[in-house]
mmCIF file of C-alpha atoms and ligand atoms in Angstrom:
data_model
loop_
_atom_site.group_PDB
_atom_site.id
_atom_site.type_symbol
_atom_site.label_atom_id
_atom_site.label_comp_id
_atom_site.label_asym_id
_atom_site.label_seq_id
_atom_site.Cartn_x
_atom_site.Cartn_y
_atom_site.Cartn_z
ATOM 1 C CA MET H 1 -29.405 -22.377 -5.149
ATOM 2 C CA ILE H 2 -31.478 -25.523 -5.280
ATOM 3 C CA ASN H 3 -30.404 -28.018 -7.921
ATOM 4 C CA VAL H 4 -32.650 -30.886 -8.927
ATOM 5 C CA ALA H 5 -31.240 -33.512 -11.313
ATOM 6 C CA ILE H 6 -33.723 -35.527 -13.333
ATOM 7 C CA ASP H 7 -32.356 -38.271 -15.565
ATOM 8 C CA GLY H 8 -33.996 -41.014 -17.549
ATOM 9 C CA PRO H 9 -34.428 -42.624 -20.954
ATOM 10 C CA SER H 10 -35.991 -40.937 -23.950
ATOM 11 C CA GLY H 11 -39.767 -40.851 -24.029
ATOM 12 C CA ALA H 12 -40.278 -41.156 -20.264
ATOM 13 C CA GLY H 13 -41.963 -37.744 -20.363
ATOM 14 C CA LYS H 14 -39.044 -35.964 -18.665
ATOM 15 C CA SER H 15 -39.325 -32.802 -20.663
ATOM 16 C CA SER H 16 -43.055 -32.141 -20.322
ATOM 17 C CA ILE H 17 -43.202 -33.337 -16.700
ATOM 18 C CA CYS H 18 -40.177 -31.201 -15.771
ATOM 19 C CA THR H 19 -41.538 -28.125 -17.565
ATOM 20 C CA GLU H 20 -44.765 -28.302 -15.578
ATOM 21 C CA ALA H 21 -43.108 -29.186 -12.250
ATOM 22 C CA ALA H 22 -40.584 -26.341 -12.642
ATOM 23 C CA LYS H 23 -43.370 -23.896 -13.464
ATOM 24 C CA ARG H 24 -45.317 -24.810 -10.316
ATOM 25 C CA LEU H 25 -42.167 -24.647 -8.164
ATOM 26 C CA GLY H 26 -40.930 -21.387 -9.709
ATOM 27 C CA PHE H 27 -37.725 -23.087 -10.874
ATOM 28 C CA VAL H 28 -36.024 -22.871 -14.249
ATOM 29 C CA HIS H 29 -36.306 -26.045 -16.283
ATOM 30 C CA VAL H 30 -33.105 -26.822 -18.184
ATOM 31 C CA ASP H 31 -33.595 -29.412 -20.936
ATOM 32 C CA THR H 32 -30.019 -30.551 -21.617
ATOM 33 C CA GLY H 33 -31.054 -32.900 -24.444
ATOM 34 C CA ALA H 34 -31.665 -29.736 -26.495
ATOM 35 C CA LEU H 35 -27.944 -28.935 -26.217
ATOM 36 C CA TYR H 36 -26.918 -32.311 -27.678
ATOM 37 C CA ARG H 37 -29.601 -31.864 -30.330
ATOM 38 C CA THR H 38 -28.079 -28.479 -31.192
ATOM 39 C CA ILE H 39 -24.654 -30.001 -31.814
ATOM 40 C CA ALA H 40 -26.314 -32.790 -33.817
ATOM 41 C CA TYR H 41 -28.229 -30.264 -35.924
ATOM 42 C CA SER H 42 -25.047 -28.324 -36.556
ATOM 43 C CA ALA H 43 -23.253 -31.541 -37.611
ATOM 44 C CA ILE H 44 -26.119 -32.364 -39.998
ATOM 45 C CA ILE H 45 -26.179 -28.965 -41.707
ATOM 46 C CA HIS H 46 -22.390 -29.046 -42.091
ATOM 47 C CA SER H 47 -22.496 -32.670 -43.343
ATOM 48 C CA ILE H 48 -20.178 -33.856 -40.590
ATOM 49 C CA ASN H 49 -19.971 -37.519 -39.818
ATOM 50 C CA THR H 50 -20.029 -38.085 -36.066
ATOM 51 C CA ASP H 51 -17.226 -40.665 -36.355
ATOM 52 C CA ASP H 52 -14.934 -37.979 -37.735
ATOM 53 C CA GLU H 53 -13.584 -36.468 -34.509
ATOM 54 C CA ILE H 54 -11.303 -33.946 -36.206
ATOM 55 C CA SER H 55 -14.129 -32.391 -38.203
ATOM 56 C CA LEU H 56 -16.319 -32.487 -35.115
ATOM 57 C CA LYS H 57 -13.648 -30.682 -33.138
ATOM 58 C CA ASN H 58 -13.352 -28.031 -35.848
ATOM 59 C CA LEU H 59 -17.106 -27.677 -35.803
ATOM 60 C CA LEU H 60 -17.131 -27.138 -32.016
ATOM 61 C CA ASN H 61 -14.413 -24.496 -32.390
ATOM 62 C CA MET H 62 -16.744 -22.444 -34.531
ATOM 63 C CA THR H 63 -19.858 -23.190 -32.509
ATOM 64 C CA LYS H 64 -21.417 -20.931 -29.906
ATOM 65 C CA VAL H 65 -24.338 -22.381 -27.972
ATOM 66 C CA GLU H 66 -26.430 -20.118 -25.768
ATOM 67 C CA ILE H 67 -29.534 -20.853 -23.792
ATOM 68 C CA LEU H 68 -32.237 -18.330 -22.871
ATOM 69 C CA PHE H 69 -35.292 -18.628 -20.649
ATOM 70 C CA GLU H 70 -38.404 -16.571 -21.175
ATOM 71 C CA ASN H 71 -41.947 -17.268 -19.928
ATOM 72 C CA ASP H 72 -41.065 -20.839 -18.868
ATOM 73 C CA THR H 73 -39.685 -21.565 -22.330
ATOM 74 C CA GLN H 74 -36.116 -22.513 -23.095
ATOM 75 C CA THR H 75 -34.611 -21.217 -26.307
ATOM 76 C CA VAL H 76 -31.334 -22.521 -27.678
ATOM 77 C CA LEU H 77 -29.268 -20.294 -29.929
ATOM 78 C CA LEU H 78 -26.748 -21.792 -32.305
ATOM 79 C CA ASN H 79 -24.326 -19.038 -33.297
ATOM 80 C CA GLY H 80 -27.055 -16.533 -32.480
ATOM 81 C CA GLU H 81 -29.855 -18.313 -34.386
ATOM 82 C CA ASN H 82 -32.928 -19.638 -32.567
ATOM 83 C CA ILE H 83 -33.081 -23.292 -33.628
ATOM 84 C CA ASN H 84 -35.780 -24.546 -31.219
ATOM 85 C CA ASP H 85 -38.076 -25.719 -33.987
ATOM 86 C CA LYS H 86 -35.320 -27.434 -35.990
ATOM 87 C CA ILE H 87 -34.069 -29.887 -33.385
ATOM 88 C CA ARG H 88 -37.108 -32.109 -32.760
ATOM 89 C CA SER H 89 -37.018 -34.329 -35.863
ATOM 90 C CA GLU H 90 -36.248 -38.063 -35.739
ATOM 91 C CA GLU H 91 -33.092 -37.391 -37.747
ATOM 92 C CA VAL H 92 -31.810 -34.985 -35.097
ATOM 93 C CA SER H 93 -32.848 -37.382 -32.265
ATOM 94 C CA LEU H 94 -30.730 -40.198 -33.659
ATOM 95 C CA LYS H 95 -27.802 -37.925 -34.469
ATOM 96 C CA ALA H 96 -27.985 -36.417 -30.958
ATOM 97 C CA SER H 97 -27.613 -39.883 -29.503
ATOM 98 C CA ASP H 98 -24.562 -40.363 -31.783
ATOM 99 C CA VAL H 99 -22.830 -37.075 -30.908
ATOM 100 C CA SER H 100 -23.507 -37.565 -27.203
ATOM 101 C CA LYS H 101 -21.080 -40.545 -27.215
ATOM 102 C CA ILE H 102 -18.179 -38.293 -28.152
ATOM 103 C CA PRO H 103 -16.150 -37.057 -25.146
ATOM 104 C CA ILE H 104 -15.238 -33.670 -26.699
ATOM 105 C CA VAL H 105 -18.919 -32.938 -27.225
ATOM 106 C CA ARG H 106 -19.814 -33.755 -23.617
ATOM 107 C CA GLU H 107 -16.910 -31.658 -22.369
ATOM 108 C CA PHE H 108 -17.927 -28.775 -24.615
ATOM 109 C CA LEU H 109 -21.405 -28.676 -23.037
ATOM 110 C CA LEU H 110 -20.416 -29.317 -19.431
ATOM 111 C CA ASP H 111 -19.511 -25.791 -18.316
ATOM 112 C CA LEU H 112 -22.645 -24.280 -19.791
ATOM 113 C CA GLN H 113 -24.803 -26.753 -17.834
ATOM 114 C CA ARG H 114 -22.943 -26.171 -14.557
ATOM 115 C CA GLU H 115 -23.071 -22.416 -15.036
ATOM 116 C CA LEU H 116 -26.871 -22.562 -15.373
ATOM 117 C CA ALA H 117 -27.111 -24.513 -12.122
ATOM 118 C CA ARG H 118 -24.950 -21.964 -10.290
ATOM 119 C CA ASN H 119 -27.175 -19.091 -11.338
ATOM 120 C CA GLY H 120 -30.614 -20.182 -10.193
ATOM 121 C CA ASN H 121 -32.925 -22.811 -8.771
ATOM 122 C CA VAL H 122 -32.967 -25.364 -11.541
ATOM 123 C CA LEU H 123 -34.658 -28.565 -12.424
ATOM 124 C CA MET H 124 -32.222 -29.988 -14.974
ATOM 125 C CA ASP H 125 -33.146 -32.975 -17.087
ATOM 126 C CA GLY H 126 -30.855 -35.236 -19.081
ATOM 127 C CA ARG H 127 -29.009 -38.550 -18.881
ATOM 128 C CA ASP H 128 -25.987 -37.827 -16.676
ATOM 129 C CA ILE H 129 -27.090 -34.872 -14.563
ATOM 130 C CA GLY H 130 -27.068 -36.738 -11.236
ATOM 131 C CA THR H 131 -23.962 -38.763 -12.082
ATOM 132 C CA VAL H 132 -21.682 -36.250 -13.845
ATOM 133 C CA VAL H 133 -22.998 -32.722 -14.345
ATOM 134 C CA LEU H 134 -24.378 -32.049 -10.846
ATOM 135 C CA PRO H 135 -23.111 -34.865 -8.603
ATOM 136 C CA ASN H 136 -23.949 -32.726 -5.560
ATOM 137 C CA ALA H 137 -27.509 -31.925 -6.616
ATOM 138 C CA ASP H 138 -29.937 -31.503 -3.707
ATOM 139 C CA VAL H 139 -32.409 -33.951 -5.233
ATOM 140 C CA LYS H 140 -31.807 -36.665 -7.811
ATOM 141 C CA ILE H 141 -34.640 -38.389 -9.590
ATOM 142 C CA PHE H 142 -34.504 -41.115 -12.241
ATOM 143 C CA LEU H 143 -37.681 -40.854 -14.280
ATOM 144 C CA THR H 144 -38.482 -43.901 -16.333
ATOM 145 C CA ALA H 145 -41.265 -45.974 -17.930
ATOM 146 C CA SER H 146 -41.335 -49.298 -19.763
ATOM 147 C CA PRO H 147 -40.129 -49.184 -23.400
ATOM 148 C CA GLU H 148 -43.602 -50.337 -24.537
ATOM 149 C CA LYS H 149 -45.349 -47.534 -22.662
ATOM 150 C CA ARG H 150 -42.897 -44.935 -23.954
ATOM 151 C CA ALA H 151 -43.328 -46.228 -27.505
ATOM 152 C CA GLU H 152 -47.119 -46.116 -27.136
ATOM 153 C CA ARG H 153 -47.027 -42.469 -25.981
ATOM 154 C CA ARG H 154 -44.655 -41.472 -28.777
ATOM 155 C CA TYR H 155 -46.728 -43.383 -31.339
ATOM 156 C CA LEU H 156 -49.912 -41.552 -30.276
ATOM 157 C CA GLN H 157 -48.110 -38.189 -30.423
ATOM 158 C CA LEU H 158 -46.895 -38.890 -33.971
ATOM 159 C CA LEU H 159 -50.331 -40.120 -35.064
ATOM 160 C CA ALA H 160 -51.880 -36.908 -33.701
ATOM 161 C CA LYS H 161 -49.391 -34.960 -35.814
ATOM 162 C CA GLY H 162 -50.664 -36.859 -38.852
ATOM 163 C CA GLU H 163 -47.514 -38.933 -39.352
ATOM 164 C CA LYS H 164 -47.913 -42.401 -40.814
ATOM 165 C CA ILE H 165 -45.858 -44.691 -38.641
ATOM 166 C CA GLU H 166 -45.888 -48.236 -37.274
ATOM 167 C CA TYR H 167 -45.925 -48.825 -33.514
ATOM 168 C CA ASN H 168 -43.223 -51.510 -33.830
ATOM 169 C CA ASN H 169 -41.016 -49.076 -35.674
ATOM 170 C CA VAL H 170 -41.309 -46.538 -32.825
ATOM 171 C CA LEU H 171 -40.594 -49.265 -30.256
ATOM 172 C CA ASP H 172 -37.494 -50.417 -32.178
ATOM 173 C CA LYS H 173 -36.131 -46.860 -32.270
ATOM 174 C CA ILE H 174 -36.704 -46.417 -28.525
ATOM 175 C CA ILE H 175 -34.935 -49.685 -27.733
ATOM 176 C CA LYS H 176 -32.038 -48.751 -30.022
ATOM 177 C CA ARG H 177 -31.624 -45.303 -28.435
ATOM 178 C CA ASP H 178 -31.884 -46.757 -24.887
ATOM 179 C CA TYR H 179 -29.171 -49.256 -25.717
ATOM 180 C CA GLN H 180 -26.915 -46.647 -27.273
ATOM 181 C CA ASP H 181 -27.418 -44.128 -24.429
ATOM 182 C CA SER H 182 -26.847 -46.674 -21.662
ATOM 183 C CA HIS H 183 -23.930 -48.555 -23.212
ATOM 184 C CA ARG H 184 -21.649 -45.690 -24.207
ATOM 185 C CA GLU H 185 -18.317 -45.498 -22.427
ATOM 186 C CA ILE H 186 -18.652 -41.956 -21.208
ATOM 187 C CA ALA H 187 -21.456 -40.748 -18.934
ATOM 188 C CA PRO H 188 -23.862 -43.599 -19.765
ATOM 189 C CA LEU H 189 -27.509 -43.315 -18.844
ATOM 190 C CA LYS H 190 -27.952 -44.872 -15.415
ATOM 191 C CA PRO H 191 -29.465 -43.920 -12.081
ATOM 192 C CA SER H 192 -26.923 -42.648 -9.561
ATOM 193 C CA ASP H 193 -26.802 -44.598 -6.283
ATOM 194 C CA ASP H 194 -28.561 -41.770 -4.479
ATOM 195 C CA SER H 195 -31.374 -41.177 -6.948
ATOM 196 C CA ILE H 196 -35.049 -41.852 -6.376
ATOM 197 C CA ILE H 197 -36.579 -43.942 -9.150
ATOM 198 C CA VAL H 198 -39.976 -42.830 -10.433
ATOM 199 C CA ASP H 199 -41.677 -45.154 -12.931
ATOM 200 C CA THR H 200 -44.381 -43.288 -14.863
ATOM 201 C CA SER H 201 -45.677 -46.351 -16.784
ATOM 202 C CA GLU H 202 -48.880 -46.414 -14.787
ATOM 203 C CA LEU H 203 -49.025 -42.722 -13.796
ATOM 204 C CA THR H 204 -50.975 -39.993 -15.543
ATOM 205 C CA PHE H 205 -49.163 -36.797 -16.503
ATOM 206 C CA GLU H 206 -50.716 -34.934 -13.547
ATOM 207 C CA ASP H 207 -49.781 -37.694 -11.079
ATOM 208 C CA SER H 208 -46.206 -37.736 -12.415
ATOM 209 C CA VAL H 209 -45.887 -33.963 -11.931
ATOM 210 C CA LYS H 210 -47.306 -34.199 -8.402
ATOM 211 C CA LYS H 211 -44.971 -37.063 -7.534
ATOM 212 C CA ILE H 212 -41.899 -35.093 -8.659
ATOM 213 C CA ILE H 213 -42.983 -32.003 -6.706
ATOM 214 C CA GLU H 214 -43.700 -34.108 -3.628
ATOM 215 C CA ILE H 215 -40.196 -35.645 -3.723
ATOM 216 C CA ILE H 216 -38.546 -32.242 -4.180
ATOM 217 C CA GLU H 217 -40.571 -30.579 -1.408
ATOM 218 C CA GLU H 218 -39.819 -33.415 0.944
ATOM 219 C CA LYS H 219 -36.075 -33.159 0.340
ATOM 220 C CA VAL H 220 -35.466 -29.408 0.352
HETATM 221 O O1 DC I 301 -33.532 -35.869 -23.979
HETATM 222 P P1 DC I 301 -33.385 -35.895 -25.492
HETATM 223 O O2 DC I 301 -34.131 -37.018 -26.160
HETATM 224 O O3 DC I 301 -33.722 -34.574 -26.101
HETATM 225 O O4 DC I 301 -31.822 -36.151 -25.744
HETATM 226 C C1 DC I 301 -31.279 -36.339 -27.041
HETATM 227 C C2 DC I 301 -30.015 -37.193 -26.941
HETATM 228 O O5 DC I 301 -29.007 -36.468 -26.248
HETATM 229 C C3 DC I 301 -30.176 -38.517 -26.191
HETATM 230 O O6 DC I 301 -30.292 -39.613 -27.067
HETATM 231 C C4 DC I 301 -28.926 -38.653 -25.365
HETATM 232 C C5 DC I 301 -28.281 -37.312 -25.365
HETATM 233 N N1 DC I 301 -28.196 -36.693 -24.042
HETATM 234 C C6 DC I 301 -27.116 -36.993 -23.266
HETATM 235 O O7 DC I 301 -26.286 -37.825 -23.664
HETATM 236 N N2 DC I 301 -26.946 -36.385 -22.064
HETATM 237 C C7 DC I 301 -27.839 -35.510 -21.610
HETATM 238 N N3 DC I 301 -27.639 -34.923 -20.424
HETATM 239 C C8 DC I 301 -28.990 -35.202 -22.385
HETATM 240 C C9 DC I 301 -29.144 -35.819 -23.597
#
């Protein structure tokens, strides 16, 4: 099985770039952020504070997370319910960053991620795929872009959705999440020593996809 690990900060375009690259390569794209978002969503609907480890542990004991792939689309099931369209809000994004600092949460999701990599050719995106989840991945890429560029892209996406939002507000949130994701004690966001850094600040979507495919084809 070919395993490709793609890590990077939020808003670098990992998800959309990986979806397209995986489609062209005939690989499965595993978006691991969706798993942390699922736990965050579950914590929100059960009113669980992420600092309360005992309640969080109880929550995990009654939580079943499954992941399905159909027509290049990943679906996450929380206790059997498809929650794909409930995990993309700003509230869930921030809470996902909070829950991802908790060791029991990371441990809870580890086996599922490794299992997926054992079963097929995967392009797995996240924050710690090359460093922790798949340290022996065949290819490791760190996909990034400047905070300003990521904020600009996110801002335009939100505007297109009709949301009233300030650019500076989006930039602040990106900087806050970057800081939190890269300064946590466990599995912080960072490129592994053997990863190839791809900066998409000045690349179009198509060029970013081509670059990723080129790196993968060269290596495997
Ligand atoms: O990629 P994303 O924005 O959907 O991820 C949501 C949060 O989950 C992100 O702030 C950090 C966390 N995360 C993580 O800690 N490890 C991963 N492999 C993927 C996501």
